[in-house]
PDB file of C-alpha atoms in Angstrom:
ATOM      1  CA  ASN P 708     127.167  37.048 120.696  1.00 72.00           C
ATOM      2  CA  ALA P 709     125.188  37.154 124.222  1.00 80.00           C
ATOM      3  CA  GLY P 710     123.340  40.346 123.211  1.00 94.00           C
ATOM      4  CA  VAL P 711     122.378  42.487 126.270  1.00 96.00           C
ATOM      5  CA  THR P 712     122.880  40.663 129.971  1.00 96.00           C
ATOM      6  CA  GLN P 713     121.204  42.025 133.041  1.00 97.00           C
ATOM      7  CA  THR P 714     122.862  40.821 136.415  1.00 97.00           C
ATOM      8  CA  PRO P 715     121.305  39.921 138.985  1.00 97.00           C
ATOM      9  CA  LYS P 716     117.972  38.483 137.703  1.00 95.00           C
ATOM     10  CA  PHE P 717     116.514  38.657 141.325  1.00 96.00           C
ATOM     11  CA  ARG P 718     117.178  40.490 144.005  1.00 97.00           C
ATOM     12  CA  VAL P 719     115.353  41.601 147.499  1.00 97.00           C
ATOM     13  CA  LEU P 720     116.566  44.191 149.420  1.00 97.00           C
ATOM     14  CA  LYS P 721     115.758  46.002 152.627  1.00 97.00           C
ATOM     15  CA  THR P 722     114.786  49.445 152.790  1.00 97.00           C
ATOM     16  CA  GLY P 723     117.489  51.725 153.044  1.00 97.00           C
ATOM     17  CA  GLN P 724     120.035  49.003 151.961  1.00 97.00           C
ATOM     18  CA  SER P 725     122.095  49.801 148.446  1.00 96.00           C
ATOM     19  CA  MET P 726     122.850  47.719 145.264  1.00 96.00           C
ATOM     20  CA  THR P 727     124.251  47.999 141.664  1.00 97.00           C
ATOM     21  CA  LEU P 728     122.478  46.635 138.796  1.00 98.00           C
ATOM     22  CA  LEU P 729     124.977  45.571 135.950  1.00 97.00           C
ATOM     23  CA  CYS P 730     123.889  45.832 131.861  1.00 98.00           C
ATOM     24  CA  ALA P 731     126.448  44.844 129.798  1.00 98.00           C
ATOM     25  CA  GLN P 732     125.949  44.562 125.896  1.00 97.00           C
ATOM     26  CA  ASP P 733     128.528  42.948 123.378  1.00 96.00           C
ATOM     27  CA  MET P 734     127.043  44.730 120.243  1.00 95.00           C
ATOM     28  CA  ASN P 735     129.615  48.122 120.426  1.00 95.00           C
ATOM     29  CA  HIS P 736     126.491  50.189 120.809  1.00 95.00           C
ATOM     30  CA  GLU P 737     126.745  53.855 121.903  1.00 95.00           C
ATOM     31  CA  TYR P 738     123.512  54.314 123.387  1.00 95.00           C
ATOM     32  CA  MET P 739     122.114  52.451 126.967  1.00 97.00           C
ATOM     33  CA  TYR P 740     118.978  52.834 128.628  1.00 97.00           C
ATOM     34  CA  TRP P 741     117.764  52.036 132.146  1.00 98.00           C
ATOM     35  CA  TYR P 742     113.971  51.439 132.374  1.00 97.00           C
ATOM     36  CA  ARG P 743     111.437  50.524 135.344  1.00 97.00           C
ATOM     37  CA  GLN P 744     108.479  48.719 134.571  1.00 95.00           C
ATOM     38  CA  ASP P 745     105.508  48.613 136.820  1.00 94.00           C
ATOM     39  CA  PRO P 746     101.943  47.506 136.819  1.00 88.00           C
ATOM     40  CA  GLY P 747     100.087  49.650 134.670  1.00 85.00           C
ATOM     41  CA  MET P 748     102.336  52.033 133.976  1.00 87.00           C
ATOM     42  CA  GLY P 749     104.696  50.854 131.082  1.00 87.00           C
ATOM     43  CA  LEU P 750     108.119  51.519 130.880  1.00 94.00           C
ATOM     44  CA  ARG P 751     109.620  54.730 132.665  1.00 95.00           C
ATOM     45  CA  LEU P 752     112.979  55.487 131.360  1.00 95.00           C
ATOM     46  CA  ILE P 753     115.414  56.182 134.451  1.00 97.00           C
ATOM     47  CA  HIS P 754     118.661  57.197 132.955  1.00 97.00           C
ATOM     48  CA  TYR P 755     120.649  57.087 129.726  1.00 96.00           C
ATOM     49  CA  SER P 756     124.015  57.475 128.178  1.00 96.00           C
ATOM     50  CA  VAL P 757     124.662  58.233 124.603  1.00 94.00           C
ATOM     51  CA  GLY P 758     128.562  56.996 124.790  1.00 94.00           C
ATOM     52  CA  GLU P 759     131.093  56.278 127.195  1.00 95.00           C
ATOM     53  CA  GLY P 760     131.584  58.408 130.191  1.00 94.00           C
ATOM     54  CA  THR P 761     128.379  60.380 129.497  1.00 95.00           C
ATOM     55  CA  THR P 762     124.996  59.661 131.507  1.00 96.00           C
ATOM     56  CA  ALA P 763     121.861  61.926 131.057  1.00 95.00           C
ATOM     57  CA  LYS P 764     118.377  62.008 133.443  1.00 96.00           C
ATOM     58  CA  GLY P 765     115.254  60.232 132.299  1.00 94.00           C
ATOM     59  CA  GLU P 766     111.711  60.327 133.106  1.00 92.00           C
ATOM     60  CA  VAL P 767     112.275  59.115 136.552  1.00 96.00           C
ATOM     61  CA  PRO P 768     115.876  59.610 138.055  1.00 97.00           C
ATOM     62  CA  ASP P 769     115.287  59.947 141.398  1.00 96.00           C
ATOM     63  CA  GLY P 770     116.815  57.658 143.958  1.00 96.00           C
ATOM     64  CA  TYR P 771     118.967  56.477 141.337  1.00 98.00           C
ATOM     65  CA  ASN P 772     122.406  56.882 140.079  1.00 97.00           C
ATOM     66  CA  VAL P 773     124.185  55.690 136.994  1.00 98.00           C
ATOM     67  CA  SER P 774     127.328  55.280 135.566  1.00 97.00           C
ATOM     68  CA  ARG P 775     129.118  54.337 132.058  1.00 97.00           C
ATOM     69  CA  LEU P 776     133.371  53.966 132.559  1.00 95.00           C
ATOM     70  CA  LYS P 777     132.993  51.388 129.905  1.00 96.00           C
ATOM     71  CA  LYS P 778     131.611  51.586 126.326  1.00 96.00           C
ATOM     72  CA  GLN P 779     130.084  47.899 127.120  1.00 97.00           C
ATOM     73  CA  ASN P 780     128.789  48.234 130.779  1.00 97.00           C
ATOM     74  CA  PHE P 781     126.364  50.438 132.124  1.00 98.00           C
ATOM     75  CA  LEU P 782     125.663  50.465 136.098  1.00 98.00           C
ATOM     76  CA  LEU P 783     122.473  51.536 137.909  1.00 98.00           C
ATOM     77  CA  GLY P 784     123.029  52.111 141.245  1.00 98.00           C
ATOM     78  CA  LEU P 785     120.292  52.255 144.226  1.00 97.00           C
ATOM     79  CA  GLU P 786     122.223  54.241 147.151  1.00 93.00           C
ATOM     80  CA  SER P 787     119.158  53.769 149.765  1.00 96.00           C
ATOM     81  CA  ALA P 788     116.502  51.682 148.625  1.00 96.00           C
ATOM     82  CA  ALA P 789     112.912  52.304 149.104  1.00 97.00           C
ATOM     83  CA  PRO P 790     109.489  49.956 148.548  1.00 97.00           C
ATOM     84  CA  SER P 791     108.841  52.479 145.919  1.00 97.00           C
ATOM     85  CA  GLN P 792     111.774  51.088 143.805  1.00 98.00           C
ATOM     86  CA  THR P 793     110.159  47.492 143.700  1.00 97.00           C
ATOM     87  CA  SER P 794     110.017  46.936 140.148  1.00 97.00           C
ATOM     88  CA  VAL P 795     111.461  45.150 136.842  1.00 96.00           C
ATOM     89  CA  TYR P 796     114.323  47.001 135.721  1.00 97.00           C
ATOM     90  CA  PHE P 797     115.372  46.692 131.932  1.00 97.00           C
ATOM     91  CA  CYS P 798     118.448  47.687 130.334  1.00 97.00           C
ATOM     92  CA  ALA P 799     118.736  48.321 126.575  1.00 97.00           C
ATOM     93  CA  SER P 800     121.072  49.264 124.008  1.00 96.00           C
ATOM     94  CA  SER P 801     120.941  50.824 120.316  1.00 92.00           C
ATOM     95  CA  LEU P 802     123.336  52.052 117.937  1.00 88.00           C
ATOM     96  CA  ALA P 803     120.163  54.170 116.330  1.00 82.00           C
ATOM     97  CA  GLU P 804     116.612  53.681 116.450  1.00 81.00           C
ATOM     98  CA  ALA P 805     115.923  49.969 117.317  1.00 87.00           C
ATOM     99  CA  GLN P 806     116.911  49.346 121.010  1.00 91.00           C
ATOM    100  CA  TYR P 807     117.347  45.713 122.251  1.00 94.00           C
ATOM    101  CA  PHE P 808     116.218  44.623 125.487  1.00 96.00           C
ATOM    102  CA  GLY P 809     117.903  42.573 128.459  1.00 96.00           C
ATOM    103  CA  PRO P 810     116.184  39.963 130.304  1.00 95.00           C
ATOM    104  CA  GLY P 811     115.137  42.371 133.425  1.00 96.00           C
ATOM    105  CA  THR P 812     116.239  42.448 137.232  1.00 96.00           C
ATOM    106  CA  ARG P 813     113.417  41.721 139.523  1.00 96.00           C
ATOM    107  CA  LEU P 814     113.691  43.911 142.529  1.00 97.00           C
ATOM    108  CA  LEU P 815     111.871  43.448 145.793  1.00 97.00           C
ATOM    109  CA  VAL P 816     112.474  46.378 148.487  1.00 97.00           C
ATOM    110  CA  LEU P 817     110.754  45.113 151.958  1.00 97.00           C
TER     111      LEU P 817
ATOM    112  CA  LYS T 146     106.333  65.184 125.643  1.00 70.00           C
ATOM    113  CA  ASN T 147     104.837  62.506 123.286  1.00 70.00           C
ATOM    114  CA  GLU T 148     101.854  60.699 124.965  1.00 87.00           C
ATOM    115  CA  VAL T 149     101.279  57.017 123.770  1.00 94.00           C
ATOM    116  CA  GLU T 150      98.127  55.638 123.874  1.00 95.00           C
ATOM    117  CA  GLN T 151      97.074  52.187 123.085  1.00 97.00           C
ATOM    118  CA  SER T 152      93.806  50.236 122.717  1.00 96.00           C
ATOM    119  CA  PRO T 153      92.310  47.910 123.938  1.00 96.00           C
ATOM    120  CA  GLN T 154      94.439  47.694 127.221  1.00 95.00           C
ATOM    121  CA  ASN T 155      93.147  43.632 127.323  1.00 96.00           C
ATOM    122  CA  LEU T 156      92.290  41.433 124.625  1.00 97.00           C
ATOM    123  CA  THR T 157      90.929  37.732 124.684  1.00 97.00           C
ATOM    124  CA  ALA T 158      90.470  35.949 121.616  1.00 97.00           C
ATOM    125  CA  GLN T 159      90.008  32.296 120.088  1.00 97.00           C
ATOM    126  CA  GLU T 160      92.608  30.542 118.197  1.00 98.00           C
ATOM    127  CA  GLY T 161      92.550  31.549 114.354  1.00 97.00           C
ATOM    128  CA  GLU T 162      90.889  35.073 115.215  1.00 97.00           C
ATOM    129  CA  PHE T 163      92.328  38.136 113.198  1.00 98.00           C
ATOM    130  CA  ILE T 164      93.482  40.797 116.260  1.00 97.00           C
ATOM    131  CA  THR T 165      93.979  44.126 115.966  1.00 98.00           C
ATOM    132  CA  ILE T 166      95.934  46.442 118.443  1.00 98.00           C
ATOM    133  CA  ASN T 167      96.133  50.351 117.776  1.00 98.00           C
ATOM    134  CA  CYS T 168      98.218  52.888 118.817  1.00 97.00           C
ATOM    135  CA  SER T 169      98.102  56.669 119.000  1.00 97.00           C
ATOM    136  CA  TYR T 170     100.467  59.165 119.591  1.00 95.00           C
ATOM    137  CA  SER T 171     100.024  63.026 119.883  1.00 90.00           C
ATOM    138  CA  VAL T 172     103.288  64.432 118.393  1.00 83.00           C
ATOM    139  CA  GLY T 173     105.311  63.978 115.428  1.00 83.00           C
ATOM    140  CA  ILE T 174     107.831  61.250 115.304  1.00 86.00           C
ATOM    141  CA  SER T 175     110.440  59.780 113.536  1.00 87.00           C
ATOM    142  CA  ALA T 176     109.862  55.992 114.061  1.00 92.00           C
ATOM    143  CA  LEU T 177     107.060  53.783 115.689  1.00 95.00           C
ATOM    144  CA  HIS T 178     108.023  50.690 117.519  1.00 96.00           C
ATOM    145  CA  TRP T 179     105.970  47.515 118.220  1.00 97.00           C
ATOM    146  CA  LEU T 180     107.449  45.238 120.885  1.00 97.00           C
ATOM    147  CA  GLN T 181     106.225  41.931 122.497  1.00 97.00           C
ATOM    148  CA  GLN T 182     106.768  40.834 126.212  1.00 95.00           C
ATOM    149  CA  HIS T 183     105.688  37.437 127.009  1.00 91.00           C
ATOM    150  CA  PRO T 184     104.751  36.607 130.696  1.00 85.00           C
ATOM    151  CA  GLY T 185     107.502  37.285 132.894  1.00 80.00           C
ATOM    152  CA  GLY T 186     109.739  37.230 129.924  1.00 81.00           C
ATOM    153  CA  GLY T 187     111.732  39.699 128.120  1.00 89.00           C
ATOM    154  CA  ILE T 188     111.349  42.481 125.305  1.00 94.00           C
ATOM    155  CA  VAL T 189     111.599  41.872 121.885  1.00 93.00           C
ATOM    156  CA  SER T 190     111.684  44.118 119.093  1.00 93.00           C
ATOM    157  CA  LEU T 191     108.468  42.834 116.358  1.00 95.00           C
ATOM    158  CA  PHE T 192     108.522  45.778 114.210  1.00 94.00           C
ATOM    159  CA  MET T 193     110.146  49.568 113.429  1.00 93.00           C
ATOM    160  CA  LEU T 194     108.127  51.997 110.970  1.00 93.00           C
ATOM    161  CA  SER T 195     108.336  55.427 109.944  1.00 91.00           C
ATOM    162  CA  SER T 196     105.793  54.992 106.664  1.00 93.00           C
ATOM    163  CA  GLY T 197     103.388  52.506 105.360  1.00 94.00           C
ATOM    164  CA  LYS T 198     102.955  48.832 106.185  1.00 96.00           C
ATOM    165  CA  LYS T 199     105.851  45.853 107.355  1.00 96.00           C
ATOM    166  CA  LYS T 200     104.751  42.259 107.499  1.00 97.00           C
ATOM    167  CA  HIS T 201     106.695  39.443 109.018  1.00 95.00           C
ATOM    168  CA  GLY T 202     104.734  36.167 108.978  1.00 96.00           C
ATOM    169  CA  ARG T 203     101.339  36.506 110.540  1.00 97.00           C
ATOM    170  CA  LEU T 204     101.882  39.716 111.972  1.00 97.00           C
ATOM    171  CA  ILE T 205     101.123  42.790 109.967  1.00 98.00           C
ATOM    172  CA  ALA T 206     102.040  46.628 111.030  1.00 98.00           C
ATOM    173  CA  THR T 207     100.866  49.628 109.341  1.00 98.00           C
ATOM    174  CA  ILE T 208     101.435  53.282 110.283  1.00 97.00           C
ATOM    175  CA  ASN T 209      99.379  56.381 109.034  1.00 95.00           C
ATOM    176  CA  ILE T 210     101.525  59.609 109.915  1.00 93.00           C
ATOM    177  CA  GLN T 211      98.591  62.515 109.096  1.00 93.00           C
ATOM    178  CA  GLU T 212      96.593  60.374 111.580  1.00 94.00           C
ATOM    179  CA  LYS T 213      99.500  59.694 114.098  1.00 94.00           C
ATOM    180  CA  HIS T 214      97.847  56.116 114.508  1.00 96.00           C
ATOM    181  CA  SER T 215      99.614  52.835 114.029  1.00 98.00           C
ATOM    182  CA  SER T 216      97.644  49.456 114.130  1.00 98.00           C
ATOM    183  CA  LEU T 217      99.515  45.724 114.714  1.00 98.00           C
ATOM    184  CA  HIS T 218      97.451  42.931 112.784  1.00 98.00           C
ATOM    185  CA  ILE T 219      97.788  39.346 113.758  1.00 98.00           C
ATOM    186  CA  THR T 220      96.400  36.781 111.433  1.00 97.00           C
ATOM    187  CA  ALA T 221      94.988  33.415 112.315  1.00 96.00           C
ATOM    188  CA  SER T 222      95.848  33.908 116.246  1.00 97.00           C
ATOM    189  CA  HIS T 223      97.671  30.963 118.206  1.00 97.00           C
ATOM    190  CA  PRO T 224      97.767  30.616 121.911  1.00 96.00           C
ATOM    191  CA  ARG T 225     101.198  31.245 121.335  1.00 95.00           C
ATOM    192  CA  ASP T 226     100.835  34.803 120.738  1.00 97.00           C
ATOM    193  CA  SER T 227      99.462  35.470 123.718  1.00 97.00           C
ATOM    194  CA  ALA T 228     101.861  38.286 125.249  1.00 97.00           C
ATOM    195  CA  VAL T 229     101.751  42.105 126.033  1.00 96.00           C
ATOM    196  CA  TYR T 230     102.249  44.040 122.676  1.00 98.00           C
ATOM    197  CA  ILE T 231     103.931  47.288 123.696  1.00 97.00           C
ATOM    198  CA  CYS T 232     103.892  50.529 121.075  1.00 97.00           C
ATOM    199  CA  ALA T 233     106.610  53.213 121.164  1.00 95.00           C
ATOM    200  CA  VAL T 234     107.871  56.188 119.406  1.00 93.00           C
ATOM    201  CA  SER T 235     110.808  58.155 119.312  1.00 89.00           C
ATOM    202  CA  SER T 236     110.790  61.894 118.389  1.00 81.00           C
ATOM    203  CA  GLY T 237     114.008  62.036 116.824  1.00 72.00           C
ATOM    204  CA  GLY T 238     117.040  63.902 118.411  1.00 73.00           C
ATOM    205  CA  SER T 239     120.847  62.379 118.942  1.00 69.00           C
ATOM    206  CA  ASN T 240     119.659  60.197 122.086  1.00 72.00           C
ATOM    207  CA  TYR T 241     116.721  57.972 120.204  1.00 81.00           C
ATOM    208  CA  LYS T 242     114.854  58.248 123.302  1.00 88.00           C
ATOM    209  CA  LEU T 243     111.543  55.922 123.386  1.00 91.00           C
ATOM    210  CA  THR T 244     107.999  56.735 125.259  1.00 92.00           C
ATOM    211  CA  PHE T 245     106.207  53.948 125.727  1.00 94.00           C
ATOM    212  CA  GLY T 246     102.387  52.954 125.827  1.00 95.00           C
ATOM    213  CA  LYS T 247     101.187  50.887 128.785  1.00 95.00           C
ATOM    214  CA  GLY T 248     100.655  47.780 126.800  1.00 95.00           C
ATOM    215  CA  THR T 249      97.804  45.281 125.511  1.00 97.00           C
ATOM    216  CA  LEU T 250      97.573  42.312 126.888  1.00 96.00           C
ATOM    217  CA  LEU T 251      96.261  39.557 124.636  1.00 97.00           C
ATOM    218  CA  THR T 252      95.384  36.436 125.679  1.00 97.00           C
ATOM    219  CA  VAL T 253      94.541  33.433 123.023  1.00 97.00           C
ATOM    220  CA  ASN T 254      92.540  30.569 123.980  1.00 97.00           C
ATOM    221  CA  PRO T 255      92.471  27.215 122.242  1.00 95.00           C
TER     222      PRO T 255
END
């Protein structure tokens, strides 16, 4: 089992460009989460999903959209990237309390 | 919203020392998690506990529900223990969302 995977691992964008981060899990987990991690801030929840076809806003959802068309995949979209979205993005999945994290995507917006 | 505070923010130790990292939270929880993140690396779950004490190798986690406080201890610390240790809490509900502390950066020198 691969667990939770994220693509890409690293990306550089120019302000205004769009991109999609892909999270995939092979553990048949219902719950999936997108976080961003910034220095001195800790992990913050962007959006989450409690099942296929459902999504909900987290703590810092502005500027991001998500989709969960398939149970195993959770996509995070940036429609018009801004320098403030420079961060490390982590995806996680869970059956219940314990969350399993992906390796992260480092995004730099110039 | 649960507030999660960790102390200290940074900790430097000599190999072999006994390490303690503290975590306090403001509102009742269903579970507390300790996570480990090596520099540039992914996030791994160490413990999930809702009462008492858990031990895994040289790591021990304790929680005092009445005082809303948890500690992570590392016995006989080693340079490979150098990492960021993150405390997170889940407050129940149907979405298993976590609230994270800002992390403690531990450096163990040989």
